[in-house]
Amino acid sequence: MNFDFSEDQHEIKRTAHDLLAKRSPLERVRAAAESRTYDDGLWTELVELGWPGIAIDEQHGGGGLGVVELCTLLEEGGHALAGSPFLATALCGLVLQAAGDDGQRAAWLPRLASGEVTGTVGTADALVPDADGAALLLLADADGIRLLERYEATVEPVDAIDPTRRYARVSAPAGAGSPLPGDVEAALDRARVAVAAELVGVSARALEMTVAYVQDRKQFGVPVGSFQAVQHRCAQMLLHTESARAATYFAAWAADADPERLAEGAALAKAAASDGVRETTASAIQAHGGIGFTWEADVHWFYKRAQLGAAYLGGGGAMRARLARLAARRVEAVV
Amino acid sequence: MDLTFSEAELAFRDELRSWLADHHPGEMPHGDEDEQYAFRRDWQRTLYDGGWAAVHWPSRYGGRDATLTQSAIYFEELGRARAPLAANVLGLLLAGPTIMAWGTEEQQDRYLTPILSAEEIWCQGFSEPEAGSDLASLKTKAVRDGDEWVVTGQKVWTSGAQHSKWCMLVARTDQDVPKHKGLSYFLMDMEQAEIQVRPLVQITGEAEFNELFIEEARIPHENLLGGEGNGWKVALTTLMNERAGLGFFLQVRMRNVLDDLVTAAVQNGRIDDPVVADRLGDLHLRTENLRLLAYRGLSTIERYGQPGPEGSLTKWLWSETNQLLAQTAADVVGADALVAGTPWAYELLRSRGNSIEGGTTEILKNIVAERVLRLPRAA
């Protein structure tokens, strides 16, 4: 039993952290968000490093690693708030690999892994990240998931409150595209775990920024971080962050090693991360005081990313309802 | 990352499971505290005879050299089997490890085995009426008189003192140095007339805790632990062992209670109420989070030699969740949860203490802020 990353996994995470700290500091996140563009150079670099294909099987040109390794990258992506189609493309690869048929996988996974095309996953009634530039769209509805090429879908870009990422509404006529034949819910659960990992990074960074600020900022002649009300708020932020992190790592491990526990793990992770990150990023604004409410401070980017991520593929309420059903099923199995 | 148990861990678990299946003491008697205590003492003797009283102790003291993970498994399995806690839990978890860390060979030979066998029960004399969380400001005084120390003062919240033969006593032995430095740690014999034990009846109606009134009690000098003036350091060893592993027992116990609550909600149909389902889902999330954070903590200790932030967070999350669980039961089960003497009613009352005992939630948040997040000390 080792609920910690292996040396290799630590190394992947450290390398990603250092790269993004250098390549995507908050000035660049801000510049990209304000101009509603991505730093294309960053995406090219991530592609060269093999990020989009890290969890795609080697036979399809990927890195052959697991959801755990993908999650370490996504957590660092959230921490840096880097703008790129990485999350959407990685999710598309995960879902396709888990639920696609051989032909669908052979046709698309190598192109996603190599970064030749980008993809995304979404539902017909929600905002879908990075759909406009995606060549491949996996669209979920009550009947399952359809694989759509860009020309088969109607994509309407939407200005979401989170300008660090591009969103759109996606629809397609009945019968368009081809259905994924596999276990849709299990595939989406992998995607939920990956989204949770990004949110853990967002949450951790919001806490870091807040701790640094309240150590520095003085009122009544002392740092505001010495006030108990502020301290307790920060402690609560840590509890949210660590709870989301523990649940997400467990779920990522289950996705790779114990699929029977994936449904519960994904619901735990997405519920903890969605609710946790909304609380921590809101707390970050509050602890920054009036400055935190200004455009000039960077904390609002985290709050905005958190809101969209929390809602994506099911929020806390939906996940808690699933957990209640799982708990009921567990006791009924015993009775 | 590998969350499966190793072969050795599985073998340990299976050995314990089958032993528990053969030796489970049955259901604890309801109501009478003395009967419950006797039941737990018998249970500890059974554990001792089977070599299962303190798996985390070194084998030369009668333990099994269990790793941290095996120790977690041990407490989880006891919880899963719905077995009671051993009677001498403070001796096993606190006094024993502290004596192993600081005691002389003579002290270790004298005290450790009777702790294990429940022959001698221990209590913890730290808190005082004016020194709860601020332990270093305690006032109970010990004055050297030849080969003995003479102790006078008052202790409070002393769990199990009415059953105890020994007390881990921290007392002030020097008034003239900074408050942390003037303390010493003693092993005090409770069987003397100079010590009065008065039970404190709690809101549940039972009396787990006591007040101790100490009026010139005598402690031989050889019962000083860790040397004169080292009381603060020795006490920290005790406090660091607080809940070592016990958290896993409490977490499983909470999960059992949640299962009972979900069963009740399924049976009375309340599970179909979306508000009830949301709260039960939240409780499911919290109990699992607690387990996962605790396991993360183990791996952090194994990697870095010291606990990470998870350790400071689990007691806080546990107490909050246990209270929420009991309060939710009052809604889901309804009036039956408010009938005195029922398990639900007991939990509703008892859980209020969870956020106070063993460090209040407010103090835990201060610790997280100051020691984990490194925020400046509160003014």
XYZ file of C-alpha atoms in Angstrom:
714
model
C 0.000 0.000 0.000
C 1.457 3.310 -1.052
C -0.890 6.268 -1.403
C 1.834 8.454 -2.791
C 3.264 8.913 -6.260
C 6.126 6.700 -7.381
C 9.464 8.402 -8.044
C 8.634 8.556 -11.758
C 5.253 10.095 -11.065
C 6.792 12.674 -8.733
C 9.287 13.481 -11.448
C 6.574 13.958 -14.085
C 4.738 16.302 -11.749
C 7.852 18.304 -10.832
C 8.868 18.682 -14.465
C 5.381 19.829 -15.435
C 5.353 22.275 -12.544
C 8.686 23.819 -13.517
C 7.822 24.000 -17.188
C 4.504 25.750 -16.601
C 5.952 28.110 -14.004
C 8.368 29.267 -16.689
C 6.130 29.088 -19.733
C 2.816 30.152 -18.291
C 3.265 32.735 -15.541
C 0.146 34.670 -14.590
C 1.140 37.656 -16.803
C 0.812 35.397 -19.813
C -2.406 33.837 -18.562
C -3.767 37.358 -18.207
C -2.551 38.490 -21.626
C -4.099 35.433 -23.275
C -7.370 35.774 -21.363
C -7.723 39.469 -22.132
C -7.112 38.929 -25.828
C -9.149 35.692 -25.871
C -6.316 33.764 -27.485
C -4.141 30.827 -26.513
C -0.387 30.821 -26.431
C 0.079 28.544 -29.468
C 3.768 28.179 -28.704
C 2.909 26.588 -25.368
C 0.576 24.067 -27.016
C 3.292 23.159 -29.550
C 5.695 22.579 -26.696
C 3.237 20.397 -24.767
C 2.612 18.362 -27.915
C 6.352 17.873 -28.405
C 6.568 16.616 -24.827
C 3.812 14.090 -25.516
C 1.278 15.512 -23.071
C -1.891 14.951 -25.166
C -1.120 11.252 -25.555
C 0.313 10.464 -22.148
C -2.540 8.117 -21.195
C -3.179 6.773 -24.708
C -2.018 3.223 -25.416
C 1.343 2.819 -27.088
C -0.233 0.859 -29.950
C -2.090 4.054 -30.823
C 0.971 6.228 -30.595
C 0.509 7.362 -27.006
C 2.766 7.295 -23.982
C 1.055 4.238 -22.537
C 0.882 5.662 -19.030
C -2.236 5.885 -16.900
C -4.858 8.234 -15.567
C -2.637 8.844 -12.509
C 0.117 10.297 -14.696
C -2.364 12.310 -16.755
C -3.805 13.708 -13.530
C -0.398 14.922 -12.359
C -0.126 16.976 -15.569
C -3.673 18.279 -15.284
C -3.191 19.266 -11.670
C -0.168 21.333 -12.681
C -2.148 22.737 -15.602
C -4.804 23.915 -13.163
C -2.176 25.283 -10.801
C -0.695 27.383 -13.606
C -4.112 28.074 -15.157
C -2.411 27.451 -18.479
C -4.567 28.169 -21.522
C -4.498 25.412 -24.152
C -6.731 22.658 -25.574
C -4.830 20.144 -23.429
C -7.637 19.257 -20.989
C -10.294 18.881 -23.704
C -8.023 16.822 -25.960
C -6.852 14.582 -23.140
C -10.463 13.934 -22.049
C -11.430 13.120 -25.611
C -8.611 10.578 -25.773
C -9.595 9.025 -22.424
C -13.257 8.622 -23.329
C -12.587 7.345 -26.830
C -10.032 4.846 -25.585
C -12.405 3.568 -22.915
C -15.650 3.374 -24.921
C -14.769 3.481 -28.644
C -14.615 0.495 -30.976
C -11.396 -0.651 -32.639
C -12.034 1.326 -35.806
C -12.827 4.540 -33.957
C -9.761 4.156 -31.794
C -7.448 3.337 -34.668
C -8.749 6.281 -36.680
C -8.506 8.946 -34.016
C -6.283 8.066 -31.068
C -2.988 8.405 -32.991
C -4.011 11.831 -34.283
C -5.042 12.995 -30.783
C -1.888 11.562 -29.234
C 0.388 13.299 -31.716
C -1.403 16.611 -31.343
C -2.231 16.613 -35.052
C -5.836 17.331 -34.074
C -7.561 18.413 -30.895
C -10.761 16.970 -29.505
C -13.288 17.524 -26.762
C -16.038 15.885 -24.715
C -19.301 17.486 -23.692
C -23.012 17.235 -23.275
C -25.604 18.704 -25.564
C -27.089 21.029 -22.959
C -23.888 22.458 -21.496
C -20.877 24.530 -22.432
C -18.189 22.417 -24.074
C -14.537 23.464 -23.712
C -12.445 24.056 -26.820
C -15.113 22.717 -29.163
C -14.589 25.334 -31.865
C -11.055 24.292 -32.763
C -11.646 20.567 -32.212
C -11.624 18.140 -35.134
C -13.314 15.482 -33.009
C -16.248 15.988 -30.682
C -17.648 13.360 -28.326
C -21.161 14.467 -27.490
C -23.036 12.783 -24.657
C -26.787 12.709 -24.203
C -29.334 10.367 -22.656
C -28.772 7.799 -25.417
C -25.003 7.563 -25.034
C -22.031 9.242 -26.654
C -21.735 10.072 -30.352
C -18.477 10.594 -32.142
C -18.785 13.616 -34.413
C -16.345 15.175 -36.801
C -16.276 18.917 -36.773
C -18.348 19.249 -39.968
C -21.102 17.049 -38.542
C -21.735 19.325 -35.584
C -23.019 22.836 -35.071
C -20.633 24.705 -32.806
C -21.579 28.131 -31.477
C -18.803 29.856 -29.554
C -19.959 31.337 -26.244
C -18.329 33.969 -24.073
C -18.263 32.122 -20.756
C -17.259 33.926 -17.563
C -13.928 32.071 -17.774
C -11.876 33.742 -20.510
C -8.845 31.562 -19.807
C -10.546 28.856 -21.844
C -12.807 28.867 -24.917
C -16.286 27.415 -24.710
C -19.078 26.638 -27.130
C -22.498 25.068 -27.387
C -22.522 21.946 -29.505
C -25.456 20.288 -31.244
C -25.902 17.819 -34.036
C -28.885 16.496 -35.991
C -30.355 13.166 -34.895
C -28.430 10.295 -36.402
C -25.289 12.306 -37.110
C -21.947 10.748 -36.206
C -21.325 7.256 -34.863
C -22.137 5.997 -31.365
C -19.419 4.786 -29.003
C -20.342 1.185 -28.194
C -18.575 0.858 -24.841
C -19.508 1.590 -21.244
C -20.375 5.263 -21.508
C -20.686 5.976 -17.798
C -17.319 4.387 -17.005
C -15.719 6.390 -19.808
C -17.231 9.641 -18.563
C -16.089 8.787 -15.055
C -12.498 8.778 -16.281
C -13.090 12.211 -17.721
C -14.598 13.400 -14.433
C -11.515 12.279 -12.535
C -9.325 14.210 -14.954
C -11.418 17.366 -14.534
C -11.220 16.941 -10.761
C -7.423 16.823 -11.037
C -7.348 20.182 -12.780
C -9.619 21.624 -10.088
C -7.288 20.354 -7.348
C -4.514 22.377 -8.961
C -6.730 25.470 -9.178
C -7.662 25.059 -5.524
C -4.064 24.575 -4.381
C -2.903 27.693 -6.235
C -5.760 29.811 -4.865
C -4.646 28.777 -1.366
C -0.974 29.495 -2.095
C -1.752 32.954 -3.415
C -3.938 33.686 -0.420
C -1.376 32.541 2.128
C 1.280 34.698 0.456
C -1.027 37.698 0.417
C -2.214 37.540 4.027
C 1.367 37.129 5.256
C 2.284 40.321 3.481
C -0.720 42.576 3.826
C -0.858 44.579 7.055
C -3.794 46.144 8.864
C -3.810 47.584 12.391
C -0.041 47.248 12.279
C 0.072 43.440 11.900
C -0.215 40.984 8.985
C -3.871 40.123 8.391
C -2.778 36.480 8.379
C -2.314 36.735 12.151
C -6.058 37.293 12.616
C -7.785 34.135 13.671
C -10.754 34.655 11.352
C -8.361 34.813 8.404
C -6.332 31.867 9.676
C -9.405 29.711 10.051
C -10.534 30.595 6.534
C -7.139 29.510 5.208
C -7.268 26.283 7.244
C -10.670 25.533 5.724
C -9.188 26.129 2.255
C -6.509 23.551 3.016
C -9.093 21.029 4.185
C -11.061 21.478 0.951
C -7.923 21.174 -1.157
C -6.518 18.111 0.572
C -9.898 16.356 0.637
C -10.319 16.912 -3.098
C -6.754 15.792 -3.719
C -7.068 12.555 -1.729
C -10.345 11.661 -3.446
C -8.961 12.482 -6.883
C -5.781 10.458 -6.478
C -7.833 7.521 -5.222
C -10.156 7.776 -8.239
C -7.253 8.075 -10.683
C -5.696 4.981 -9.199
C -9.033 3.148 -9.412
C -9.365 4.125 -13.097
C -6.012 2.470 -13.791
C -5.966 -0.432 -11.373
C -9.383 -1.214 -9.889
C -12.194 -0.264 -12.321
C -14.822 -1.739 -9.989
C -14.234 1.184 -7.662
C -14.134 3.800 -10.408
C -17.815 4.801 -10.234
C -17.573 5.581 -6.527
C -14.125 7.127 -6.890
C -15.151 9.426 -9.727
C -18.222 10.617 -7.848
C -16.145 11.224 -4.702
C -13.479 13.084 -6.657
C -15.767 15.251 -8.745
C -18.014 16.098 -5.783
C -15.091 16.978 -3.505
C -13.240 18.940 -6.175
C -16.257 20.789 -7.584
C -17.547 21.995 -4.254
C -14.103 22.444 -2.731
C -12.723 24.613 -5.497
C -15.750 26.884 -5.526
C -15.228 27.460 -1.813
C -11.465 27.954 -1.970
C -11.499 30.374 -4.895
C -14.339 32.379 -3.356
C -12.412 32.447 -0.082
C -9.329 33.639 -1.955
C -11.231 36.676 -3.214
C -12.590 37.383 0.263
C -9.177 37.082 1.936
C -7.666 39.457 -0.611
C -10.234 42.074 0.439
C -11.170 44.873 -1.954
C -8.116 44.158 -4.102
C -9.403 40.625 -4.632
C -12.520 42.018 -6.261
C -10.582 44.049 -8.842
C -9.712 43.023 -12.372
C -6.079 43.847 -11.603
C -5.670 41.070 -9.032
C -5.253 37.606 -10.529
C -7.456 35.636 -8.144
C -10.576 36.106 -10.257
C -9.121 33.962 -13.060
C -9.043 31.055 -10.610
C -12.595 31.685 -9.431
C -13.792 31.719 -13.031
C -11.947 28.553 -14.058
C -13.329 26.902 -10.901
C -16.931 27.714 -11.733
C -16.801 26.245 -15.225
C -14.833 23.192 -14.120
C -17.184 22.535 -11.200
C -20.181 22.443 -13.547
C -18.468 20.424 -16.294
C -19.671 16.798 -16.601
C -21.742 17.001 -13.424
C -21.401 19.162 -10.317
C -21.411 18.420 -6.617
C -25.176 17.943 -6.350
C -25.338 15.337 -9.105
C -22.340 13.524 -7.669
C -23.742 13.457 -4.127
C -26.969 12.007 -5.503
C -24.899 9.246 -7.130
C -23.064 8.614 -3.872
C -26.371 8.305 -2.023
C -27.544 5.737 -4.602
C -24.278 3.827 -4.224
C -24.643 3.839 -0.431
C -28.224 2.611 -0.699
C -27.155 -0.159 -3.059
C -24.389 -1.164 -0.655
C -26.716 -1.591 2.317
C -29.356 -3.317 0.195
C -26.733 -5.822 -0.898
C -26.101 -6.638 2.760
C -29.745 -6.790 3.895
C 0.848 4.855 -6.370
C -0.490 1.464 -5.394
C -3.476 1.221 -3.094
C -3.608 -2.550 -2.993
C -2.366 -4.283 0.121
C 0.889 -6.219 -0.149
C 1.020 -9.978 0.413
C 2.283 -9.408 3.944
C -0.482 -6.903 4.667
C -3.134 -9.246 3.298
C -1.753 -12.133 5.335
C -1.823 -9.961 8.453
C -5.411 -8.915 7.713
C -6.599 -12.441 7.053
C -4.958 -13.802 10.188
C -6.672 -11.090 12.234
C -10.014 -11.624 10.486
C -10.089 -15.283 11.214
C -8.955 -14.725 14.806
C -11.718 -12.132 15.247
C -14.279 -14.520 13.794
C -13.348 -17.052 16.509
C -12.938 -14.674 19.446
C -15.429 -11.839 18.886
C -16.867 -10.968 22.301
C -20.394 -10.319 21.006
C -22.405 -7.185 21.547
C -21.405 -4.809 24.298
C -24.028 -4.574 27.092
C -26.180 -1.456 26.837
C -26.539 1.103 29.578
C -24.496 0.270 32.641
C -21.052 1.864 32.441
C -19.345 -0.464 34.890
C -20.601 -3.504 33.017
C -19.346 -2.004 29.769
C -15.990 -1.330 31.305
C -15.690 -4.884 32.649
C -16.684 -6.165 29.208
C -13.921 -4.141 27.539
C -11.400 -5.271 30.121
C -12.263 -8.911 29.441
C -12.016 -8.194 25.736
C -8.541 -6.754 26.182
C -7.460 -9.899 28.064
C -8.727 -11.950 25.132
C -6.771 -9.728 22.742
C -3.701 -10.042 24.950
C -3.913 -13.829 25.122
C -4.126 -13.916 21.331
C -1.186 -11.533 20.943
C -3.431 -8.835 19.474
C -3.511 -6.215 22.228
C -1.003 -3.784 20.709
C 0.192 -4.766 17.266
C 2.137 -1.497 16.828
C 4.366 -2.240 19.831
C 7.767 -3.861 19.281
C 7.665 -7.619 19.658
C 10.124 -7.523 22.559
C 7.412 -5.710 24.537
C 4.656 -8.066 23.417
C 3.580 -6.356 20.208
C 3.894 -7.513 16.616
C 6.188 -4.854 15.132
C 3.287 -3.871 12.879
C 3.993 -1.318 10.165
C 1.870 1.818 10.036
C -0.300 0.243 7.362
C -0.742 -2.973 9.347
C -1.665 -0.903 12.356
C -4.288 0.883 10.257
C -5.573 -2.479 9.042
C -5.771 -3.668 12.654
C -7.995 -0.804 13.720
C -10.079 -1.023 10.547
C -10.717 -4.721 11.072
C -11.731 -4.237 14.716
C -14.124 -1.541 13.535
C -15.464 -3.647 10.679
C -16.102 -6.552 13.051
C -17.932 -4.074 15.322
C -15.689 -5.177 18.188
C -15.307 -2.848 21.182
C -12.163 -0.890 22.006
C -9.802 -2.382 24.568
C -10.319 -1.015 28.091
C -6.805 0.333 28.492
C -6.755 2.359 25.316
C -4.806 5.244 26.889
C -2.233 2.832 28.223
C -1.833 1.066 24.892
C -1.763 4.153 22.700
C -0.258 6.828 24.948
C 1.438 5.613 28.128
C 3.118 2.580 26.554
C 4.771 4.388 23.621
C 5.812 7.281 25.883
C 7.461 4.901 28.364
C 9.169 3.114 25.469
C 10.521 6.433 24.175
C 11.630 7.990 27.473
C 11.653 5.308 30.148
C 14.632 3.603 31.722
C 14.991 -0.137 31.245
C 13.617 -0.644 34.773
C 10.573 1.486 33.998
C 9.952 -0.388 30.749
C 10.227 -3.748 32.513
C 7.922 -2.625 35.279
C 5.073 -0.972 33.376
C 4.691 -2.265 29.855
C 3.365 -5.789 30.319
C 0.592 -4.861 32.790
C -0.551 -2.197 30.279
C -0.845 -4.825 27.588
C -2.758 -7.314 29.723
C -5.171 -4.686 31.142
C -3.930 -5.599 34.594
C -3.051 -1.939 35.211
C -5.179 0.752 33.600
C -3.835 4.204 32.809
C -5.261 7.695 32.650
C -3.784 10.962 31.434
C -3.342 13.848 33.891
C -2.633 16.751 31.570
C -5.598 19.140 31.488
C -6.423 21.462 34.358
C -9.353 23.800 34.963
C -7.242 26.747 33.814
C -4.965 24.884 31.425
C -6.852 23.034 28.712
C -5.468 23.859 25.305
C -2.777 26.002 26.929
C -1.127 23.022 28.529
C 2.168 24.761 29.325
C 0.445 27.035 31.799
C -0.595 24.225 34.118
C -0.319 24.850 37.854
C -0.278 21.447 39.572
C 2.915 21.552 41.611
C 5.443 18.855 42.457
C 8.062 19.602 45.127
C 11.070 17.383 45.792
C 11.241 15.920 49.278
C 14.171 13.525 49.597
C 13.468 10.469 47.433
C 9.935 11.574 46.758
C 7.955 14.292 45.047
C 4.964 15.850 46.774
C 2.172 16.790 44.396
C -0.669 19.237 44.923
C -3.188 20.498 42.402
C -6.226 19.724 40.342
C -6.740 17.924 37.039
C -9.851 17.711 34.899
C -11.305 15.762 31.926
C -9.411 12.721 33.142
C -10.937 9.855 31.152
C -11.142 6.543 32.924
C -9.533 7.795 36.165
C -12.092 5.839 38.198
C -10.658 2.585 36.808
C -7.008 3.578 36.695
C -4.052 2.326 38.661
C -1.629 4.813 37.070
C -1.735 8.377 35.832
C 0.532 10.114 33.280
C 0.956 13.273 35.289
C 2.518 16.502 34.090
C 3.309 18.886 36.934
C 5.293 22.074 37.511
C 8.609 21.393 39.246
C 10.204 24.814 38.710
C 8.368 28.133 39.069
C 11.310 30.300 38.093
C 11.905 29.322 34.446
C 9.807 30.019 31.308
C 6.580 28.044 31.580
C 7.462 25.280 29.059
C 10.708 24.556 30.853
C 9.461 24.114 34.400
C 7.445 20.930 33.824
C 8.190 17.312 34.654
C 6.421 14.077 33.720
C 5.549 11.511 36.401
C 4.055 8.076 36.618
C 1.683 8.567 39.545
C 0.090 5.769 41.543
C -3.634 6.541 41.771
C -4.159 4.274 44.789
C -3.469 6.752 47.540
C -5.832 8.617 49.816
C -4.368 11.983 48.808
C -6.014 11.668 45.395
C -9.759 12.145 45.100
C -11.526 11.158 41.897
C -14.844 12.879 41.271
C -16.837 11.853 38.187
C -18.065 14.570 35.846
C -21.493 13.673 34.555
C -21.787 14.565 30.868
C -24.766 15.672 28.785
C -25.318 12.007 27.913
C -25.800 11.207 31.599
C -22.735 8.981 31.708
C -19.411 9.849 33.320
C -16.394 9.049 31.155
C -14.382 11.931 32.600
C -13.359 12.902 36.096
C -11.859 15.643 38.145
C -8.805 14.789 40.219
C -8.136 16.607 43.472
C -4.548 16.004 44.538
C -3.486 17.067 48.034
C 0.117 16.257 48.847
C 0.181 12.958 47.001
C 3.529 11.161 46.961
C 5.493 9.978 43.941
C 8.850 8.206 44.345
C 11.647 9.903 42.442
C 12.182 6.757 40.349
C 8.764 7.411 38.801
C 9.974 10.570 37.093
C 9.927 9.929 33.324
C 12.501 11.503 31.024
C 14.286 13.581 33.665
C 13.443 16.664 35.671
C 12.366 19.676 33.591
C 11.712 17.599 30.447
C 7.974 17.275 31.016
C 7.004 19.349 28.012
C 9.031 17.229 25.583
C 7.798 13.972 27.092
C 4.202 15.214 26.980
C 4.602 16.034 23.290
C 5.537 12.379 22.678
C 2.289 11.375 24.350
C 0.268 13.897 22.354
C 1.861 12.850 19.079
C 0.706 9.310 19.748
C -2.819 10.488 20.427
C -5.088 8.793 17.915
C -2.197 7.031 16.205
C -4.213 4.452 14.370
C -7.303 5.015 16.479
C -8.561 7.289 13.713
C -9.020 4.254 11.510
C -11.197 2.608 14.135
C -13.298 5.740 14.496
C -13.612 6.119 10.737
C -14.867 2.562 10.273
C -17.192 2.977 13.210
C -18.590 6.107 11.569
C -19.020 4.243 8.305
C -20.961 1.537 10.174
C -23.231 4.176 11.671
C -23.722 5.742 8.237
C -24.647 2.344 6.818
C -27.217 1.970 9.596
C -28.603 5.390 8.757
C -28.800 4.669 5.021
C -30.540 1.380 5.850
C -33.072 3.290 7.927
C -33.592 5.782 5.092
C -34.120 2.982 2.562
C -36.582 1.243 4.880
C -38.656 4.321 5.654
C -38.497 5.671 2.118
C -36.785 8.922 3.056
C -33.952 8.060 0.664
C -36.268 9.269 -2.140
C -36.323 12.769 -0.659
C -33.654 14.633 -2.675
C -32.616 16.698 0.337
C -32.087 13.564 2.425
C -30.221 11.876 -0.440
C -27.987 14.937 -0.817
C -27.063 14.876 2.849
C -26.436 11.140 2.853
C -24.301 11.559 -0.276
C -22.343 14.276 1.496
C -21.827 12.023 4.518
C -20.647 9.230 2.249
C -18.147 11.665 0.698
C -16.950 12.858 4.087
C -16.451 9.407 5.587
C -14.529 8.216 2.529
C -12.492 11.411 2.483
C -11.533 10.752 6.056
C -10.267 7.277 5.213
C -8.405 8.494 2.137
C -6.803 11.410 3.999
C -5.730 9.041 6.756
C -4.119 6.678 4.256
C -2.442 9.599 2.502
C -1.071 10.573 5.894
C 0.428 7.108 6.381
C 2.198 7.247 3.038
C 3.498 10.728 3.807
C 4.956 9.504 7.091
C 6.513 6.513 5.354
C 8.096 8.750 2.717
C 9.159 11.762 4.748
C 9.273 10.432 8.296
C 6.705 12.923 9.509
C 3.017 13.514 8.975
C 1.808 15.939 6.313
C -1.138 18.304 6.528
C -3.576 15.403 6.386
C -2.855 14.492 9.996
C -3.964 17.863 11.323
C -7.101 17.777 9.214
C -8.547 14.358 9.942
C -9.590 14.948 13.560
C -11.302 18.167 12.563
C -13.106 16.523 9.638
C -14.009 13.511 11.798
C -15.648 15.557 14.551
C -17.559 17.742 12.107
C -18.772 14.709 10.167
C -19.762 12.737 13.241
C -21.891 15.643 14.437
C -23.453 16.050 11.014
C -24.175 12.335 10.886
C -25.961 12.354 14.237
C -27.927 15.461 13.333
C -28.938 13.958 9.974
C -30.107 10.838 11.786
C -32.457 12.989 13.844
C -34.060 14.148 10.568
C -34.073 10.835 8.757
C -35.028 8.511 11.609
C -37.366 11.086 13.113
C -38.705 11.090 16.676
C -37.276 7.640 17.397
C -33.824 9.232 17.255
C -34.793 11.422 20.200
C -35.875 8.658 22.581
C -33.470 8.585 25.523
C -31.317 5.489 25.711
C -31.414 4.687 21.995
C -28.134 4.602 20.065
C -29.205 7.512 17.823
C -30.087 9.704 20.780
C -26.804 8.815 22.429
C -24.847 9.799 19.291
C -26.733 13.065 19.036
C -25.604 14.020 22.530
C -22.185 12.381 22.638
C -21.045 13.821 19.307
C -21.183 17.370 20.695
C -18.035 16.520 22.619
C -16.138 15.459 19.502
C -15.169 18.984 18.515
C -13.897 19.721 22.036
C -12.123 16.573 23.262
C -8.556 15.974 22.135
C -8.134 19.532 20.870
C -10.988 21.867 19.991
C -11.716 22.522 16.337
C -10.665 26.134 16.863
C -7.264 25.075 18.194
C -6.856 22.557 15.368
C -7.531 25.320 12.830
C -4.933 27.499 14.557
C -2.437 24.639 14.353
C -3.151 24.124 10.650
C -2.786 27.845 9.957
C 0.366 28.407 11.964
C 2.283 25.130 11.612
C 1.154 23.853 8.229
C 0.439 27.059 6.297
C 3.077 29.037 8.235
C 0.865 32.019 8.868
C 2.098 34.467 11.506
C 1.131 33.678 15.093
C -2.138 35.169 16.219
C -1.760 38.417 18.158
